[in-house]
CSV table of C-alpha atoms in Angstrom, one decimal:
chain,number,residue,atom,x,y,z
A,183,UNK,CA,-66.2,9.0,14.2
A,184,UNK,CA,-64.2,6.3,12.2
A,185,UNK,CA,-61.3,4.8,13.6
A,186,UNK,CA,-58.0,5.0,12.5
A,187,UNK,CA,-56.4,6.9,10.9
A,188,UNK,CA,-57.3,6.2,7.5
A,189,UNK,CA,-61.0,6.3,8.8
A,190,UNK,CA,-60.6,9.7,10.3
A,191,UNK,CA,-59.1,11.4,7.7
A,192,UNK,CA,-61.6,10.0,5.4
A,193,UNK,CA,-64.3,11.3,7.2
A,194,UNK,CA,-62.4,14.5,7.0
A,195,UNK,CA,-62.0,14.3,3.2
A,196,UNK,CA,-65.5,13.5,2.3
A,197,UNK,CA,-66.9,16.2,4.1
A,198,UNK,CA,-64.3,18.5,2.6
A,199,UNK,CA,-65.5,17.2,-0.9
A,200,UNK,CA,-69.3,17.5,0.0
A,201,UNK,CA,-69.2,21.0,1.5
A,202,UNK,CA,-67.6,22.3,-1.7
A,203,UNK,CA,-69.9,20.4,-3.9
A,204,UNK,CA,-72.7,22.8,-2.0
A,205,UNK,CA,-71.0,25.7,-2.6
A,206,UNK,CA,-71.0,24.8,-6.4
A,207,UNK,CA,-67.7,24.2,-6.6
A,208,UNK,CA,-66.4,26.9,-4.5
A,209,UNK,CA,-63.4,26.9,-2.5
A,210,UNK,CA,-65.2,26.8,0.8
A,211,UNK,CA,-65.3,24.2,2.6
A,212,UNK,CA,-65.5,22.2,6.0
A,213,UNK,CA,-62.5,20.5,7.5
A,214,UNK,CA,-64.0,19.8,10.9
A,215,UNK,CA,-66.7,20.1,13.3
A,216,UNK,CA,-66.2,23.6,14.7
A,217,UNK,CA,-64.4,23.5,17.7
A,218,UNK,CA,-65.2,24.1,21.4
A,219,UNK,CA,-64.4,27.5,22.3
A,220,UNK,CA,-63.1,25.8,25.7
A,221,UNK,CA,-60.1,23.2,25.2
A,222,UNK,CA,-61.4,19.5,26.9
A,223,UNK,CA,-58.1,17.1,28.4
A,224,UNK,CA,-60.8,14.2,28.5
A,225,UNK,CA,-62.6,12.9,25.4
A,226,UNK,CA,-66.1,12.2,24.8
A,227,UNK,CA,-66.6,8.5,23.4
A,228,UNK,CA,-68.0,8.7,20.3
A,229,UNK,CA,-71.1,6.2,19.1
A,230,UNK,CA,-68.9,3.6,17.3
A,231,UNK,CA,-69.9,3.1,13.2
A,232,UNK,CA,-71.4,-0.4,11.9
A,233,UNK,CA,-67.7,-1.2,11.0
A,234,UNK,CA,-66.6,-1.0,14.7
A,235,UNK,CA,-66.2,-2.2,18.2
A,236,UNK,CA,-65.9,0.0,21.4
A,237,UNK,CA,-63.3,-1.2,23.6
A,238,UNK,CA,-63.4,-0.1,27.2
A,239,UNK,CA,-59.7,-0.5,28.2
A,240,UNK,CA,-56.2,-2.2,27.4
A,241,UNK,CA,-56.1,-5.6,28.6
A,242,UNK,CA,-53.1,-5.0,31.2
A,243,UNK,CA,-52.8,-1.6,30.1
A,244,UNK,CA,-54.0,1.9,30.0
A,245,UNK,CA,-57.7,2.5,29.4
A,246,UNK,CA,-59.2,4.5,26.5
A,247,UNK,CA,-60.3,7.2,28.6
A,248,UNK,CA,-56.3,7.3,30.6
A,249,UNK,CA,-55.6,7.3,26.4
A,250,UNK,CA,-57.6,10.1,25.7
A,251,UNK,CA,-56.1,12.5,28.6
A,252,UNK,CA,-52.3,11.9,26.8
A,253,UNK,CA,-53.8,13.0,23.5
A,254,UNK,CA,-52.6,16.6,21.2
A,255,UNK,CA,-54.0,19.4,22.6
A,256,UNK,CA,-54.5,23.4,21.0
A,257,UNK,CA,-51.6,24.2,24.2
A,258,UNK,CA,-49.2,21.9,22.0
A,259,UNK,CA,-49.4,23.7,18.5
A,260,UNK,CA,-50.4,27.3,18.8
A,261,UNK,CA,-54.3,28.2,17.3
A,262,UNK,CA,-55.4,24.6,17.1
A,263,UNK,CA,-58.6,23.5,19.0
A,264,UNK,CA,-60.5,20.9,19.2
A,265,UNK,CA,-63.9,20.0,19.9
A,266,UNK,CA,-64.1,16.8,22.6
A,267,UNK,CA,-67.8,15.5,21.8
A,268,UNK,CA,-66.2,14.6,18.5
A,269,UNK,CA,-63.2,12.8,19.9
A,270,UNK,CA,-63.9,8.9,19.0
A,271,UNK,CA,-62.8,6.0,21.2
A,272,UNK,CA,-63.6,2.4,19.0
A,273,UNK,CA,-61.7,0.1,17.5
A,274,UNK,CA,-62.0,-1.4,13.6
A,275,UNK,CA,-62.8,-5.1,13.9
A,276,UNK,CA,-64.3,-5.5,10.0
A,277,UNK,CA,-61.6,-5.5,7.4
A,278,UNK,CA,-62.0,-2.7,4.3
A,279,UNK,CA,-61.1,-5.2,1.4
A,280,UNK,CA,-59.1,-3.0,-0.9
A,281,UNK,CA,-60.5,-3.2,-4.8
A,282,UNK,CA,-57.1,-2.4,-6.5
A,283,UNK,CA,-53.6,-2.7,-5.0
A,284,UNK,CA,-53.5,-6.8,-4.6
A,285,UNK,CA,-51.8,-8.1,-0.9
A,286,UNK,CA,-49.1,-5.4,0.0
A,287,UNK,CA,-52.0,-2.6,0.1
A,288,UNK,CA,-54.3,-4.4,2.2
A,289,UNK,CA,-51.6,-4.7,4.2
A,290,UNK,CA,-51.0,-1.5,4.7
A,291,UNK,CA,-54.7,-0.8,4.9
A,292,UNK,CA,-55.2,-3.4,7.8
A,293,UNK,CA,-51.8,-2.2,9.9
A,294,UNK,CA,-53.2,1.9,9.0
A,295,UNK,CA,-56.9,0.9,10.9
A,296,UNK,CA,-54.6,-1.3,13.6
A,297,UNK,CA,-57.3,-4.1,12.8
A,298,UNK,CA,-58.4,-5.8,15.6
A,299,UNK,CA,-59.3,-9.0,14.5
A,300,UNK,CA,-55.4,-9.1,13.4
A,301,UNK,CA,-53.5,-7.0,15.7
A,302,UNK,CA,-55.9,-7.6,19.0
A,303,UNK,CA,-56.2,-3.7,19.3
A,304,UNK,CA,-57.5,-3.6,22.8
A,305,UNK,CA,-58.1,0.3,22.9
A,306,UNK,CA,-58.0,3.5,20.6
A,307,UNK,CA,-58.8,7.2,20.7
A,308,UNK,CA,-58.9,9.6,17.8
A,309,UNK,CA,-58.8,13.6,17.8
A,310,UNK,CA,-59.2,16.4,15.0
A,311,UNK,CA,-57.8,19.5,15.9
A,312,UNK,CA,-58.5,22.5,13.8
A,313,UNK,CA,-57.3,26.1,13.2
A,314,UNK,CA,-59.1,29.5,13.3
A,315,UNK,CA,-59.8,30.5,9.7
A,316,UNK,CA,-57.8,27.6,8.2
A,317,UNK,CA,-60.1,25.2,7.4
A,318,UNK,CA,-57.6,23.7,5.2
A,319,UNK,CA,-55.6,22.0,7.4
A,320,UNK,CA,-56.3,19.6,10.1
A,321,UNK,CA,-54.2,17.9,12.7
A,322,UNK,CA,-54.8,14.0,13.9
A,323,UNK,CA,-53.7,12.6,17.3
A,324,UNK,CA,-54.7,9.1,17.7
A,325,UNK,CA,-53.2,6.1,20.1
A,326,UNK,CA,-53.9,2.6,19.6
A,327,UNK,CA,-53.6,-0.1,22.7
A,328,UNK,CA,-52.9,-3.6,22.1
A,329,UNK,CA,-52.4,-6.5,24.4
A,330,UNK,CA,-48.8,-6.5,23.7
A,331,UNK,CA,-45.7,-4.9,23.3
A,332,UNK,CA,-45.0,-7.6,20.2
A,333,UNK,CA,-48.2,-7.1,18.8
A,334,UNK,CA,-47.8,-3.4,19.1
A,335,UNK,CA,-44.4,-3.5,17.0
A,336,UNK,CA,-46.3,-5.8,14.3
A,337,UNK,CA,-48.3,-3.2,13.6
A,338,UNK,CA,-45.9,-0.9,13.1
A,339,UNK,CA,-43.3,-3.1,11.2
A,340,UNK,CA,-46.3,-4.3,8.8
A,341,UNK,CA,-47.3,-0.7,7.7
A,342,UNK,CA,-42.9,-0.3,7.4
A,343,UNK,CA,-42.9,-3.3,4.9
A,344,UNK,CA,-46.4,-2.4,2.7
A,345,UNK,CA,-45.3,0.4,1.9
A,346,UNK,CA,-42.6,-0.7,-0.5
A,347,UNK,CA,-44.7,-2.5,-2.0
A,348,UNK,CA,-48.3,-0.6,-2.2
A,349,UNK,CA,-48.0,2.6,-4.4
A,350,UNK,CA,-51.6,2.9,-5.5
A,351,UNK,CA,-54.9,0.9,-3.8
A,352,UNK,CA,-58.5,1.5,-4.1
A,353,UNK,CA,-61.4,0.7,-1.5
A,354,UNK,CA,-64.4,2.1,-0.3
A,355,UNK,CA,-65.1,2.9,3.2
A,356,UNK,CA,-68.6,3.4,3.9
A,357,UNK,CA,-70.0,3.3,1.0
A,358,UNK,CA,-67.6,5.9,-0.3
A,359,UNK,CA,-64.8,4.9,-3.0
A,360,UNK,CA,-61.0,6.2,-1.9
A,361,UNK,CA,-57.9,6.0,-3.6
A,362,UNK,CA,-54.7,6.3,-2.3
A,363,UNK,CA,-50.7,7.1,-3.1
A,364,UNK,CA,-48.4,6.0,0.0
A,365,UNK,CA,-44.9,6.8,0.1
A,366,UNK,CA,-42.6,6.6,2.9
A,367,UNK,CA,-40.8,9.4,4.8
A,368,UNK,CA,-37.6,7.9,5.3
A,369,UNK,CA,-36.5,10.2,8.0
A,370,UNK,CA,-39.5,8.8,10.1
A,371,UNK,CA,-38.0,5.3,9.2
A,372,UNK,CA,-36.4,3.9,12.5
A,373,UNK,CA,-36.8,0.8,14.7
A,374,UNK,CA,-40.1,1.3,15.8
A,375,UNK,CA,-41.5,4.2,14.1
A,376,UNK,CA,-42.3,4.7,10.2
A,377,UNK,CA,-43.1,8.0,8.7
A,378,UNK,CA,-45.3,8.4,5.1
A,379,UNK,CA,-47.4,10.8,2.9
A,380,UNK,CA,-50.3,9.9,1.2
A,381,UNK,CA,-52.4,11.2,-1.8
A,382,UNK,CA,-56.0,10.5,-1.0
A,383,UNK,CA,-59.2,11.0,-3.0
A,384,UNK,CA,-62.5,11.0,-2.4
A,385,UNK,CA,-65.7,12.6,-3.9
A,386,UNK,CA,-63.5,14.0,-6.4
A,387,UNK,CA,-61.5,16.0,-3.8
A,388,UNK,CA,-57.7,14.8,-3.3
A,389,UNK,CA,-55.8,15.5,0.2
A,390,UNK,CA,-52.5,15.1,1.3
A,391,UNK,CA,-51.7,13.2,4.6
A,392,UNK,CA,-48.3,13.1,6.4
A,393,UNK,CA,-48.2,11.0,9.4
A,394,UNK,CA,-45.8,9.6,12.0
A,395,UNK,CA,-45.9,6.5,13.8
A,396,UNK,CA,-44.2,5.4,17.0
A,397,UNK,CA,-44.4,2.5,18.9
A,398,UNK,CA,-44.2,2.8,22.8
A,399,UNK,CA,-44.1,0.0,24.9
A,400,UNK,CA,-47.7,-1.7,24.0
A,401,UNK,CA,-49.2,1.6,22.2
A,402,UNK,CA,-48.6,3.3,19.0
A,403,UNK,CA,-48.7,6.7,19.0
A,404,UNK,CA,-50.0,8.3,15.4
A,405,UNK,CA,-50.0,12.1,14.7
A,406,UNK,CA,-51.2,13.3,11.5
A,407,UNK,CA,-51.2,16.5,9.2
A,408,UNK,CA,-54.4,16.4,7.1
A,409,UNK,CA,-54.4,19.5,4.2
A,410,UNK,CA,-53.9,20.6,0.3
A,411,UNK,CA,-51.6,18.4,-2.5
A,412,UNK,CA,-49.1,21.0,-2.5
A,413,UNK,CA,-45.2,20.6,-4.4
A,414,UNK,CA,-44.3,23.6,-2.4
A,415,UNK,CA,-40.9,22.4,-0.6
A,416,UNK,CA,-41.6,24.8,2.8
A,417,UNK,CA,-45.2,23.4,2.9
A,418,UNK,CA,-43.7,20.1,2.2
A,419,UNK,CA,-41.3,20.4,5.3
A,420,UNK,CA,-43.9,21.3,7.4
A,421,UNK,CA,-46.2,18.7,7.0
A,422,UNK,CA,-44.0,15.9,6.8
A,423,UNK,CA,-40.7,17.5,8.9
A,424,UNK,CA,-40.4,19.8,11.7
A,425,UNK,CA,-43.9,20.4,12.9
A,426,UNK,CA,-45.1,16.5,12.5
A,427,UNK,CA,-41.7,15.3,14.2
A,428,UNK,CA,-42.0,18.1,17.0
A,429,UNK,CA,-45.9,17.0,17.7
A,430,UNK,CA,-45.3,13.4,17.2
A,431,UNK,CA,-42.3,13.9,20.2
A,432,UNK,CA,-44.5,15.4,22.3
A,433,UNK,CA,-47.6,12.5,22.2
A,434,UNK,CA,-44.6,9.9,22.8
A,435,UNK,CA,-43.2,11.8,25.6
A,436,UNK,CA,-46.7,11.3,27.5
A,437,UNK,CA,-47.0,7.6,26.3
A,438,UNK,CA,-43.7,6.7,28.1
A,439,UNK,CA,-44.2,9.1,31.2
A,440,UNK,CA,-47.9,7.2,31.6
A,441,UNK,CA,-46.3,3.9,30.8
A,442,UNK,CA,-43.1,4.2,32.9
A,443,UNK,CA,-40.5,4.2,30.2
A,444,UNK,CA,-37.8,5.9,29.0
């Protein structure tokens, strides 16, 4: 599985756009693997890409496989699962050069993979969890390590600052060609934690992402909604309000338990 969260919901996109390509343009499609009918707590490390590094623990810290038990789980959002042989555990060491978008969006791109070779990401797991006949939506619970708390809050303050300045950006990942539309979530915005949507295409087929980002002590905890473009204000809300705030609480809750801090 791609790391990050761009990778991840990437791979999520692209099989999206593929599956309805099959279906001759239908409206079925593919989010996810299907999920284990059994919920895992401990996640299977994934066979890392060409474009990644496995990473065996923290440096000082907590390990990927102490990461992956303080993941989103289907007991933390009613009628999602998840399937833990596709949970990933690598980190990105090769930089995706953006195409279009000039410094601000690689930026952003570089801080949304956590890249390694810039942020000395020590540790990362990644999780999809889907819903019962809604394909269409998918949730993403990742947590990056690093070898500091400083380095941690770069991170996080560099994806803050890009996106004022990167509104549109192309690059391929994998082979595949992406664009993308960031905006921030100001009600996300605080010391340590930055909010944003995102209009990504692939294949021809556009999703919307809504994720939230908060730093804890030398992690960063990212929780994700993955689904339709949609200018419906309750969908809206939901994606990028009450439901991503409530799981995002819950992911940071465990990071400070695990980490001792308040």
């Amino acid at each position: 599985m791609p790391s990050g969260t761009k990778g991840v919901a990437i791979a999520v996109l692209v099989t999206a756009a593929l599956s309805t390509a099959a279906c001759g343009g239908g409206s079925a499609k593919k989010a996810a693997p299907p999920p284990s009918p059994a919920t895992a707590t401990t996640p299977t490390t994934a066979t890392a890409p060409s474009t990644t590094t496995s990473s065996a623990a923290a440096a000082g810290g907590l390990s990927a496989a102490q990461l992956g038990k303080l993941l989103l789980t289907g007991q933390d959002d009613a009628g999602f699962t998840y399937d833990a042989s596709q949970d990933g555990s690598s980190v990105t060491s090769i930089q995706d050069v953006v195409t279009t978008g000039g410094s601000a969006c690689q930026a952003f791109v570089d801080a949304q993979e956590a890249l390694s070779t810039k942020y000395g990401t020590t540790a990362e797991v990644d999780r999809q969890l889907t819903k019962a006949n809604d394909d269409s939506h998918v949730v993403e619970s990742s947590v990056m390590a690093f070898p500091s708390a400083a380095k941690a809050s770069a991170m996080v303050s560099d994806l803050t600052a890009s996106l004022t300045g990167c509104k549109n950006l192309a690059v391929n990942q994998d082979g595949t060609a992406v664009t993308m539309a960031p905006s921030v979530i100001p009600e996300l915005v605080k010391d340590g934690q930055v909010g944003y949507v995102d209009d990504m295409t692939a294949a021809g087929h556009t999703e919307l992402l809504a994720a939230d980002l908060v730093r804890v002590g030398t992690v960063v905890s990212v929780v994700a909604f993955l689904g339709p473009v949609t200018n419906d204000p309750a969908a809206l809300q939901q994606m990028g309000g009450v439901q991503l705030a409530h799981l995002s609480d819950v992911q940071v809750a465990r990071l400070k338990a695990a980490q001792g801090s308040s």
